[in-house]
mmCIF file of C-alpha atoms in Angstrom:
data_model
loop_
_atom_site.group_PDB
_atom_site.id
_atom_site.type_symbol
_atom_site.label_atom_id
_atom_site.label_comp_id
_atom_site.label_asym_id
_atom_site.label_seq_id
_atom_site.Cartn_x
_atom_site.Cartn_y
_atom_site.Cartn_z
ATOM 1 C CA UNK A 196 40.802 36.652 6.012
ATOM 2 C CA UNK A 197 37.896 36.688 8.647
ATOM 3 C CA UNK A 198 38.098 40.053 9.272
ATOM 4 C CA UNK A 199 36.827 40.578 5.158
ATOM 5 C CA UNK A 200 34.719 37.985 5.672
ATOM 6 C CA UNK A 201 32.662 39.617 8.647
ATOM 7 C CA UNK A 202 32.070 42.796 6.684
ATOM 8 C CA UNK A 203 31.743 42.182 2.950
ATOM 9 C CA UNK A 204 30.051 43.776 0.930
ATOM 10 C CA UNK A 205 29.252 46.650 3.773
ATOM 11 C CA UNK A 206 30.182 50.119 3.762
ATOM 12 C CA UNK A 207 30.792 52.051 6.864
ATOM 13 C CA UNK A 208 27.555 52.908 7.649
ATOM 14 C CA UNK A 209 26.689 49.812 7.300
ATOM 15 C CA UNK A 210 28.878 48.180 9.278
ATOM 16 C CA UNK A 211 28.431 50.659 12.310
ATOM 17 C CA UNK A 212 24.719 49.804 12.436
ATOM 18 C CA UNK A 213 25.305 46.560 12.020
ATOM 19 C CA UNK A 214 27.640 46.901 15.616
ATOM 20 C CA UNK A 215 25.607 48.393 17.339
ATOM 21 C CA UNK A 216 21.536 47.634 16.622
ATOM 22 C CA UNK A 217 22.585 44.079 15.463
ATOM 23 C CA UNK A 218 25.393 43.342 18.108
ATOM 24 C CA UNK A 219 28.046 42.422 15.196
ATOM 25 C CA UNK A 220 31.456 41.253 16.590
ATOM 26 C CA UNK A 221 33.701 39.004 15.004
ATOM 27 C CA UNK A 222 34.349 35.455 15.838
ATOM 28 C CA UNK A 223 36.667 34.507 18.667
ATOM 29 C CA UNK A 224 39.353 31.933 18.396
ATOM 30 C CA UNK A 225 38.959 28.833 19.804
ATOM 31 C CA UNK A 226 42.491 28.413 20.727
ATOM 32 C CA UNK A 227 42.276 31.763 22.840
ATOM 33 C CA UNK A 228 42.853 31.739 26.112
ATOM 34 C CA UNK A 229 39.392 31.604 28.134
ATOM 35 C CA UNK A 230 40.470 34.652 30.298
ATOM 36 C CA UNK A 231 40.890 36.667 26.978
ATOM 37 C CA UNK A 232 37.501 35.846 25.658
ATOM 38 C CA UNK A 233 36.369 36.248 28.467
ATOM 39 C CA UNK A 234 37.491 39.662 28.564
ATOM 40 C CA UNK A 235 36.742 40.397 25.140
ATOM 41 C CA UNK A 236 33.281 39.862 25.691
ATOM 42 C CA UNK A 237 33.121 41.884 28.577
ATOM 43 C CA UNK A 238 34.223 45.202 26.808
ATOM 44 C CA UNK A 239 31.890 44.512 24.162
ATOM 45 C CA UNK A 240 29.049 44.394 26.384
ATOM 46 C CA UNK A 241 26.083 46.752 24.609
ATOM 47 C CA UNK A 242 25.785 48.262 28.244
ATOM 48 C CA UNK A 243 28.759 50.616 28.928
ATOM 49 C CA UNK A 244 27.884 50.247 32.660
ATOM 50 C CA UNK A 245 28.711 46.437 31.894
ATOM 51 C CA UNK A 246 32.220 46.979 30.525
ATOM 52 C CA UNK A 247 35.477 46.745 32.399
ATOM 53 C CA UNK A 248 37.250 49.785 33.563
ATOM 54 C CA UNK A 249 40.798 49.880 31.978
ATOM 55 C CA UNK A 250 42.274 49.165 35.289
ATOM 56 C CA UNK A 251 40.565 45.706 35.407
ATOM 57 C CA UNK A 252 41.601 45.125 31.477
ATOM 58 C CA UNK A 253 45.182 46.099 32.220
ATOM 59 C CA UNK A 254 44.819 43.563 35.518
ATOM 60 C CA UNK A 255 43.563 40.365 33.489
ATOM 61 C CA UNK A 256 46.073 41.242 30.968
ATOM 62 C CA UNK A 257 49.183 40.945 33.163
ATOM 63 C CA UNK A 258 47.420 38.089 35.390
ATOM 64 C CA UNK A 259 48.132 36.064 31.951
ATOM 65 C CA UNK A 260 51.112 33.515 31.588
ATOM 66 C CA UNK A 261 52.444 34.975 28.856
ATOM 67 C CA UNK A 262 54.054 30.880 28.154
ATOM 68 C CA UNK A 263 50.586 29.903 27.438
ATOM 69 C CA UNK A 264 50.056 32.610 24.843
ATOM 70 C CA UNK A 265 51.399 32.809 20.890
ATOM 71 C CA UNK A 266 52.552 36.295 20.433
ATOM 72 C CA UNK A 267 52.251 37.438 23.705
ATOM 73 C CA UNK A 268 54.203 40.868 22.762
ATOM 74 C CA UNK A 269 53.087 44.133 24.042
ATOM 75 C CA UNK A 270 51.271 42.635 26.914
ATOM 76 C CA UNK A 271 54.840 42.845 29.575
ATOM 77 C CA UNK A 272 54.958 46.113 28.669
ATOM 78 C CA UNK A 273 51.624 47.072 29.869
ATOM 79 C CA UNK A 274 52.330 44.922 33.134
ATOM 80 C CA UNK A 275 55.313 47.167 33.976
ATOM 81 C CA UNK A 276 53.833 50.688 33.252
ATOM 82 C CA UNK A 277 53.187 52.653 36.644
#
């Protein structure tokens, strides 16, 4: 599990610091769609003038073809909110 990998062996405090003096994010996948990591790294940004307002998230999101994505549940339903 990557997710256990990333943060073994750290406690909270740990990993908190580790986020946000050290820039700690997990590894992206390569099979994910470049418009996702794309976005990804754009709300993680260590500048919160740099990060995408959740209009523009919400935007990408429903701009994907949801064919091209495994498990694309959960993203229609955000494309059909008003």
């Amino acid at each position: 599990d990557p997710k256990v990998e990333l943060y073994e062996g750290m406690g909270m405090v740990d990993i908190l610091e580790a986020v946000v003096k050290d820039k700690l994010r997990p590894p992206l996948p390569e099979q994910l769609p470049h418009t996702v990591s794309k976005l990804l790294l754009e709300m993680w940004s260590q500048d919160a003038t740099q990060r995408p307002c959740i209009s523009h998230v919400v935007s990408v999101l429903c701009a994907i073809n949801l064919d091209d994505v495994d498990n694309g549940v959960g993203i229609d339903v955000l494309c059909t909110a008003e």
